[in-house]
Short mmCIF file of C-alpha atoms in Angstrom, two decimals:
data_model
loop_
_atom_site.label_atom_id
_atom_site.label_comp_id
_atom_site.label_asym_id
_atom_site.label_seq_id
_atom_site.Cartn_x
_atom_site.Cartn_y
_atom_site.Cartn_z
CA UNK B 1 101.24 58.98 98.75
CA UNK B 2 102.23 62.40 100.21
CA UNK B 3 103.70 64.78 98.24
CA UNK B 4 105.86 67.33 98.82
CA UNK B 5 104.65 70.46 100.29
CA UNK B 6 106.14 73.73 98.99
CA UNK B 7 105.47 77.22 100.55
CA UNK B 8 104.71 79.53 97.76
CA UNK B 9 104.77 83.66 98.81
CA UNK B 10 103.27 85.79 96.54
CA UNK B 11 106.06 88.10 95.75
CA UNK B 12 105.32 91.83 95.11
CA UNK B 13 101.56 92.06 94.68
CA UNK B 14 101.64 94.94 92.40
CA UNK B 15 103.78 92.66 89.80
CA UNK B 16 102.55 89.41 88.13
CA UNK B 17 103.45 87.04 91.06
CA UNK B 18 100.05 86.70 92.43
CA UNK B 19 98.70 85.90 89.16
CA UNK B 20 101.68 83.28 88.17
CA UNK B 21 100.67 81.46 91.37
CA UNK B 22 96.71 80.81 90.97
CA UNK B 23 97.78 80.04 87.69
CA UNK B 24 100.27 77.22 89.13
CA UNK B 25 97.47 76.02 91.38
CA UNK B 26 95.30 74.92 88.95
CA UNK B 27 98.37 73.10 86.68
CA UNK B 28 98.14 69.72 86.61
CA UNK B 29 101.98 69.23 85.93
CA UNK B 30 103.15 71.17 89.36
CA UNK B 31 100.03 69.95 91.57
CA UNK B 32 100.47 66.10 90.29
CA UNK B 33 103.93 66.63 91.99
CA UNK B 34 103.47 69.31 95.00
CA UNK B 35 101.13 70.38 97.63
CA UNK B 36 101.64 74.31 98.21
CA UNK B 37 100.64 76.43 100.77
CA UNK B 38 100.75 80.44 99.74
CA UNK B 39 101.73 83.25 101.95
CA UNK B 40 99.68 86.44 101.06
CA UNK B 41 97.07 88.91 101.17
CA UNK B 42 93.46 87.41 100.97
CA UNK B 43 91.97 90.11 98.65
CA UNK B 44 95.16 90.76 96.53
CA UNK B 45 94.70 86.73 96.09
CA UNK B 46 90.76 86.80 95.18
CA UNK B 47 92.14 89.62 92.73
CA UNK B 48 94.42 87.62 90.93
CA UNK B 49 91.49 84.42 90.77
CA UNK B 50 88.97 87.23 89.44
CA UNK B 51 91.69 88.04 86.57
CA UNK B 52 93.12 85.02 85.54
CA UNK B 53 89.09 83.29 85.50
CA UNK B 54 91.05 80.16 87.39
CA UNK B 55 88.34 77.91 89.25
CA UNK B 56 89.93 78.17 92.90
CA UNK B 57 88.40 78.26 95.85
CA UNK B 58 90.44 80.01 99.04
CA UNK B 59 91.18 78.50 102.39
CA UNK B 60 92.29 80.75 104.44
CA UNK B 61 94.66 78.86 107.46
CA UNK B 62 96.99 80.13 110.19
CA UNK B 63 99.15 76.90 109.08
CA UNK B 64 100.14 74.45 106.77
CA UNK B 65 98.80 71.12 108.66
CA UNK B 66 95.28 73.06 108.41
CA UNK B 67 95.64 72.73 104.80
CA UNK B 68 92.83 71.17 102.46
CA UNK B 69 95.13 69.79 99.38
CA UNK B 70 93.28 69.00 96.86
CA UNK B 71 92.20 70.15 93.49
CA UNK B 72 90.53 73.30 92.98
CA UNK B 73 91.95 75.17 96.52
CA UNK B 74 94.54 77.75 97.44
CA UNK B 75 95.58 77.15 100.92
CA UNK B 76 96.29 80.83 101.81
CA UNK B 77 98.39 82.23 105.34
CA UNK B 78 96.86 85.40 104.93
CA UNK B 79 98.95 88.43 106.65
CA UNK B 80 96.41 90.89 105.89
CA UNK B 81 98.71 93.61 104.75
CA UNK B 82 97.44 95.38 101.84
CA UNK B 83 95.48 98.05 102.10
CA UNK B 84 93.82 98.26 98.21
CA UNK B 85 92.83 101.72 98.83
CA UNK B 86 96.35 102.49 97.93
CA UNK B 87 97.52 99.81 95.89
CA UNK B 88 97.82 99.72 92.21
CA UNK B 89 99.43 97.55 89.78
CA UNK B 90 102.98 98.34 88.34
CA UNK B 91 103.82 100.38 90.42
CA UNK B 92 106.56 100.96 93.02
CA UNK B 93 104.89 101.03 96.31
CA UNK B 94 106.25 100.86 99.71
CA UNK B 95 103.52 99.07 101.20
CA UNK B 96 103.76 95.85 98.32
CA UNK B 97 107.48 95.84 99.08
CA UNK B 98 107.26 95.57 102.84
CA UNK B 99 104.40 93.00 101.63
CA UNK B 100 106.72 90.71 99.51
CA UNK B 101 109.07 90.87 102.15
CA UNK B 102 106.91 89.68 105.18
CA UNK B 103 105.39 86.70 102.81
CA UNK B 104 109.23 85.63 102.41
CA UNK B 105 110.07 85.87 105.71
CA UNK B 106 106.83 83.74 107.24
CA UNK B 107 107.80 81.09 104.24
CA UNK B 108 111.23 80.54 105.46
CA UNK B 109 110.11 80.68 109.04
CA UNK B 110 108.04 77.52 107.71
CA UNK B 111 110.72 75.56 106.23
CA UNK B 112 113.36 76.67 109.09
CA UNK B 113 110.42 75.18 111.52
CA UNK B 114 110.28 72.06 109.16
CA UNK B 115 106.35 72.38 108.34
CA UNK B 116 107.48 72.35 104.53
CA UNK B 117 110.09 71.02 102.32
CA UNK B 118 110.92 74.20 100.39
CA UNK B 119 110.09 77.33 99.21
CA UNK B 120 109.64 78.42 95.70
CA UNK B 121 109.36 82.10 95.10
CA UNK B 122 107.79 84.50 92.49
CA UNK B 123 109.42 87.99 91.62
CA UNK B 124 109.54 90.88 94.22
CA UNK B 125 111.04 94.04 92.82
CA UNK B 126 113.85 96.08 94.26
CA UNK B 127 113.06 99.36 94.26
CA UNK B 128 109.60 98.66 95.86
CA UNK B 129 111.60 96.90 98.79
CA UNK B 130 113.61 100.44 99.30
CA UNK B 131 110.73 102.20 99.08
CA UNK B 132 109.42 100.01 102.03
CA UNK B 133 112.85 100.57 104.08
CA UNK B 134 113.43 96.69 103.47
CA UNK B 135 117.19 97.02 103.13
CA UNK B 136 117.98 94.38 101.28
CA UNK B 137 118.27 94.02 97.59
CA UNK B 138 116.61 90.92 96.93
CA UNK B 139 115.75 87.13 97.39
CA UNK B 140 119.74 85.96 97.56
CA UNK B 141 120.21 88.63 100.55
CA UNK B 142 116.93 88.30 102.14
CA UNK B 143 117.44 84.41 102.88
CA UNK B 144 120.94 84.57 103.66
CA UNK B 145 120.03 86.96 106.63
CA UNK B 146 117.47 85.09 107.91
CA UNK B 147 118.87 81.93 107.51
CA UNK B 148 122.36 83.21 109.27
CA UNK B 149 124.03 82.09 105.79
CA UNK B 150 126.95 84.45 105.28
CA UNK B 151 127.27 83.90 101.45
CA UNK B 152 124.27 81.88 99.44
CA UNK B 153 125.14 79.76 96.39
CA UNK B 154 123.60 80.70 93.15
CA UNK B 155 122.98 77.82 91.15
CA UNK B 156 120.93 77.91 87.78
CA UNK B 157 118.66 74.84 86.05
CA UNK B 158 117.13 74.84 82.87
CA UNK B 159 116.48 71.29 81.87
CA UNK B 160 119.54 69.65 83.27
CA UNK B 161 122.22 71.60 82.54
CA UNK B 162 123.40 73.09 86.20
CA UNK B 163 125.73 76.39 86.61
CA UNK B 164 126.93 77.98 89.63
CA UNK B 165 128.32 81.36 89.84
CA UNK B 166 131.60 82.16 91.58
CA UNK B 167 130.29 85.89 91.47
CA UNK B 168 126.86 87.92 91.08
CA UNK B 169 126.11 91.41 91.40
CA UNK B 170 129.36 93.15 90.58
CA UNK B 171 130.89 95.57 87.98
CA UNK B 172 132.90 92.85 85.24
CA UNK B 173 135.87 95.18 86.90
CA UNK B 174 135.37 94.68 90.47
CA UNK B 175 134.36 90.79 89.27
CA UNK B 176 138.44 90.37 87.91
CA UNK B 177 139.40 91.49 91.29
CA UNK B 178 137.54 88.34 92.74
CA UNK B 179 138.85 85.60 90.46
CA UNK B 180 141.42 84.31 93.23
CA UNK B 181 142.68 80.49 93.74
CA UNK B 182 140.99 80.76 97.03
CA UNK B 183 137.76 81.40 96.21
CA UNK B 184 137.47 79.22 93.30
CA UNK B 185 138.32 76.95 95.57
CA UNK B 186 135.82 77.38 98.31
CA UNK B 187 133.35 77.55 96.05
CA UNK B 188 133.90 74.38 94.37
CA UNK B 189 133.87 72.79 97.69
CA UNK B 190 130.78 74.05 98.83
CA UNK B 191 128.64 73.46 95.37
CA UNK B 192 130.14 70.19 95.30
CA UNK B 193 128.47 70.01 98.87
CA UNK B 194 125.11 71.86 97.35
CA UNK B 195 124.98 69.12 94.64
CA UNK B 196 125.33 66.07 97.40
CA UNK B 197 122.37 67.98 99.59
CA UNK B 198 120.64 68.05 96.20
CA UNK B 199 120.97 64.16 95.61
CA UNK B 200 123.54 64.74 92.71
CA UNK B 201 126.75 62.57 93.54
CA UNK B 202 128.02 61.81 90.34
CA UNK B 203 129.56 63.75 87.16
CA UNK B 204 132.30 66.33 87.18
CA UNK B 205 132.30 70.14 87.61
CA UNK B 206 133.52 72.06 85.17
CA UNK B 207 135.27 75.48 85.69
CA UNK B 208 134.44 78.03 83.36
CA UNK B 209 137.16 79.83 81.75
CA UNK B 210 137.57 83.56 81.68
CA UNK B 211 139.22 84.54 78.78
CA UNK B 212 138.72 83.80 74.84
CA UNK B 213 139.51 80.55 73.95
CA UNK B 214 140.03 80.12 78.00
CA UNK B 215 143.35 82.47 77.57
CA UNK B 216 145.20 80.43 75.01
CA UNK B 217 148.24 79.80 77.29
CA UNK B 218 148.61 83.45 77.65
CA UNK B 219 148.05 85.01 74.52
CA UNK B 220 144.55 85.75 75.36
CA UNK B 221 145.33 86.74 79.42
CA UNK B 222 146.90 85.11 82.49
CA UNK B 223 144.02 84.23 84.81
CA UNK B 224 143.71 80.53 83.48
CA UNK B 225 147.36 79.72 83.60
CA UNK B 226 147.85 81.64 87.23
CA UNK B 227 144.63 81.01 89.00
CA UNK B 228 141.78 78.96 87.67
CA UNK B 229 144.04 75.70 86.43
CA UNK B 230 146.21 75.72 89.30
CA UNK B 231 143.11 75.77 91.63
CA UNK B 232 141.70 73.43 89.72
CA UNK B 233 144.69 70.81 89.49
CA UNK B 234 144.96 71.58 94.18
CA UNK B 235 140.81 70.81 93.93
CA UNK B 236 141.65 67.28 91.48
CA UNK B 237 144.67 66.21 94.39
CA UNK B 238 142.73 67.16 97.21
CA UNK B 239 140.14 64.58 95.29
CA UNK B 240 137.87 66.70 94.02
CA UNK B 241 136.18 65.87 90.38
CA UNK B 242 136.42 68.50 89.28
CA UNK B 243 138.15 70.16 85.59
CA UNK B 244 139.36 73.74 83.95
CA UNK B 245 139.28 75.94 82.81
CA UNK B 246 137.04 74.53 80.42
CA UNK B 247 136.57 78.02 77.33
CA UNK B 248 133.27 79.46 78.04
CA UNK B 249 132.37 79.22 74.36
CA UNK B 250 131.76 75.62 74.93
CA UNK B 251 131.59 74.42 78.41
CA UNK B 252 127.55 74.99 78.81
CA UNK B 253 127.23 73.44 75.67
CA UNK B 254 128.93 70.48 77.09
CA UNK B 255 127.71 70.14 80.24
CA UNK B 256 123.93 69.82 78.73
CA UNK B 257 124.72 66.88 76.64
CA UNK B 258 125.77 65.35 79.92
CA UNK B 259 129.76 65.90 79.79
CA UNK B 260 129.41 67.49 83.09
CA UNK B 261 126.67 67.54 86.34
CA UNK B 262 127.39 71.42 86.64
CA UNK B 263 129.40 74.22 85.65
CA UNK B 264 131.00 76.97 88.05
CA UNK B 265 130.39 80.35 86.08
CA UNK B 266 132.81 82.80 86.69
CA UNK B 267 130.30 85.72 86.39
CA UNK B 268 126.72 86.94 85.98
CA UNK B 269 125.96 87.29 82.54
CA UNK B 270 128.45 84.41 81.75
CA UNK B 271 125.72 82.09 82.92
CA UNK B 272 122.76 84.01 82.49
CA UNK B 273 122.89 84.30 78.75
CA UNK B 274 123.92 80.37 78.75
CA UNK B 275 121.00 79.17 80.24
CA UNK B 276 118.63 82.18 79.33
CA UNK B 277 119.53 81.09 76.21
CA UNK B 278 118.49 77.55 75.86
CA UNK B 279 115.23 78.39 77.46
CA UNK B 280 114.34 81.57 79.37
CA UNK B 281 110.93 80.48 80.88
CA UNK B 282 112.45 77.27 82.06
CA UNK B 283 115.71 78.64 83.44
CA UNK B 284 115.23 78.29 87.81
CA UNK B 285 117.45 79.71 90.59
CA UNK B 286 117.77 77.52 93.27
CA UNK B 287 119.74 79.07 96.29
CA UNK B 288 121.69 76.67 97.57
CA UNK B 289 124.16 76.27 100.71
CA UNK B 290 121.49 77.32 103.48
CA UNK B 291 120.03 74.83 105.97
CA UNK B 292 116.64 75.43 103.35
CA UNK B 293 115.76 74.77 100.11
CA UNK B 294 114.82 77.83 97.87
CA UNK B 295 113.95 77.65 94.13
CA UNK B 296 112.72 80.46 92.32
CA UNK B 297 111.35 82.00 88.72
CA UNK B 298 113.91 84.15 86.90
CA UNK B 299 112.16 86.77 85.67
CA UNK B 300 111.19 89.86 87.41
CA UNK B 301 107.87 91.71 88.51
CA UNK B 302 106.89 92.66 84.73
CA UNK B 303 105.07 95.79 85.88
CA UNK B 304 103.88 96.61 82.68
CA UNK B 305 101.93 93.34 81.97
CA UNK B 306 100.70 93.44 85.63
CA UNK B 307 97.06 92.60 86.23
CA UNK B 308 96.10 92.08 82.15
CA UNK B 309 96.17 87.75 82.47
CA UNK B 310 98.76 87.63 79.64
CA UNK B 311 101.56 86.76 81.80
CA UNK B 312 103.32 82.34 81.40
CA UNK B 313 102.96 80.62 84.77
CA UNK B 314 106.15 77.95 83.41
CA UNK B 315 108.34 79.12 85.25
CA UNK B 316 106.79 78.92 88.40
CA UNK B 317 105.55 75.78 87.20
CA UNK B 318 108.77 75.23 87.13
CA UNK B 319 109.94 76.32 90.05
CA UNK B 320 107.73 74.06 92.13
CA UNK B 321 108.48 71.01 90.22
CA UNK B 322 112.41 71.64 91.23
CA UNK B 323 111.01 72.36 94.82
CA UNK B 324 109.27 69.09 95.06
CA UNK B 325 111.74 66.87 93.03
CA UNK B 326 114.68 68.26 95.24
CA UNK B 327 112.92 68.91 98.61
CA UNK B 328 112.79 65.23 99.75
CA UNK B 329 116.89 64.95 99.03
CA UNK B 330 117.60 68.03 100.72
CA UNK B 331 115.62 67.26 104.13
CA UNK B 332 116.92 63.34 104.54
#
């Protein structure tokens, strides 16, 4: 039977990306579930094989129907755009940022043109992309643009506990200013909508609350008596199943035993440290809310391990096992 085929780019290739991937090829649990074509550079990729000692042998193709998928090959789009002379690991380097960005953007041109399901992606760091004049300030930003998706979902899963987050990248002061009825709202609606495209239709959201003890009536703060239950209780008549605010203290803990399919996270490190948490290797964004699928490893570049083979490949493991189970829901 056919499975799933995921486009992989390398991320930033003076990071550990290119080794996490070769080290994904050649693991039985993501290739018993996925086929994966990578977007790279052909010699940063023999690199990578030549560190990690993996036994995989590189196809080069100009697409992903040219592919060989089978054990023991790398199907490899190979942009040619590294020039080693001037490449080094760990370091920030304009030339592997404009890389990582042009893999990206050839892997969502493949799953806007429909030639794969998904796209899982390794780390690319920020700076690097700067230093490249790639202004944008990372994976979220880069797919929204060229997907023509205004505002991305982030949603979080590490085993199967789920969590959205109703903001990101923000001071916790400019985040207070964004805790409106409104937007809770909206966002509820569409990650209800993310969850559906996902193949998850049944369970109840959960709204994080904000304050200790979700505000204790007041003693604790206003937001959850002012703004989060009253959007809630509009969300529950306009039949939404949805709940909250649920105290933060305990609604992740909930939600993995099964209480509820997903939690909306009112802030970054709200859900971060939740799911980091229970298991950081196995924690996967998936951006949700576009017209393609994107999962991805949450860790970042790791410059300083870079090119020594003592990096984990799980969560990029991971991240094409999410890929592959969710890909076939998201495309019916």
């Amino acid at each position: 039977m056919t499975k799933p085929l995921i486009a992989v780019p390398i991320g930033d290739p003076a990071g550990v990306g290119p080794e996490i991937v070769v080290k994904t090829l050649v693991s039985d649990e993501a290739m018993n579930v996925a086929d994966v074509i990578v977007i790279g550079d052909h010699q940063i990729i023999e690199q990578a094989i030549k560190i990690t000692k993996v036994k995989l042998t590189v196809n080069i193709v100009n697409s992903p129907k040219e592919g060989k998928y089978q054990k023991g090959v790398l199907n490899l789009i190979d942009l040619n755009n590294i020039d080693m002379s001037r490449f080094a690991f760990g370091k920030v380097n304009g030339m592997c940022g404009k890389a990582a960005y042009e893999y990206i953007a050839k892997s969502i041109e493949l799953a806007m043109n429909h030639e794969v399901l998904a796209v899982a992606t390794p780390p690319i760091n920020k700076e690097s992309l700067r230093a490249g004049n790639i202004n944008f300030i990372g994976h979220t930003e880069i797919f929204g643009a060229l997907t023509k998706t205004p505002d991305p979902l982030t949603l979080f899963q590490v085993h199967k506990l789920r969590v959205f987050f109703l903001t990101r990248h923000v001071s916790l002061l400019e985040m207070l200013g964004m805790i409106k009825k409104d937007r809770i709202k909206d966002y509820v609606k569409r990650c209800t909508d993310a969850l559906k495209k996902l193949g998850v239709t049944e369970g109840t959201m959960a709204v994080a609350g904000l304050n200790p003890h979700s505000g204790e009536h007041g003693l604790f703060g206003w937001e959850e008596v002012n703004v989060i239950a009253p959007a809630c209780k509009e969300l529950q008549d306009e039949g939404f199943n949805v709940v909250g605010p649920v105290p933060a203290d305990s609604v992740f803990h909930q939600a993995h035993q099964g209480r509820y399919n997903s939690v909306l996270s009112l802030y970054h490190d709200q859900g971060h440290i939740a799911t980091k948490t229970l298991d950081f290797e196995r924690t996967i964004s998936i951006t949700a809310g576009m017209p393609i699928l994107r999962t991805s490893v949450d860790h970042g570049t790791a410059f300083d391990i870079a090119g020594k083979n003592i990096v984990s490949e799980v969560s990029m493991v991971e991240a094409v096992k999410l890929a592959a189970e969710y890909g076939p829901n998201f495309n019916k």
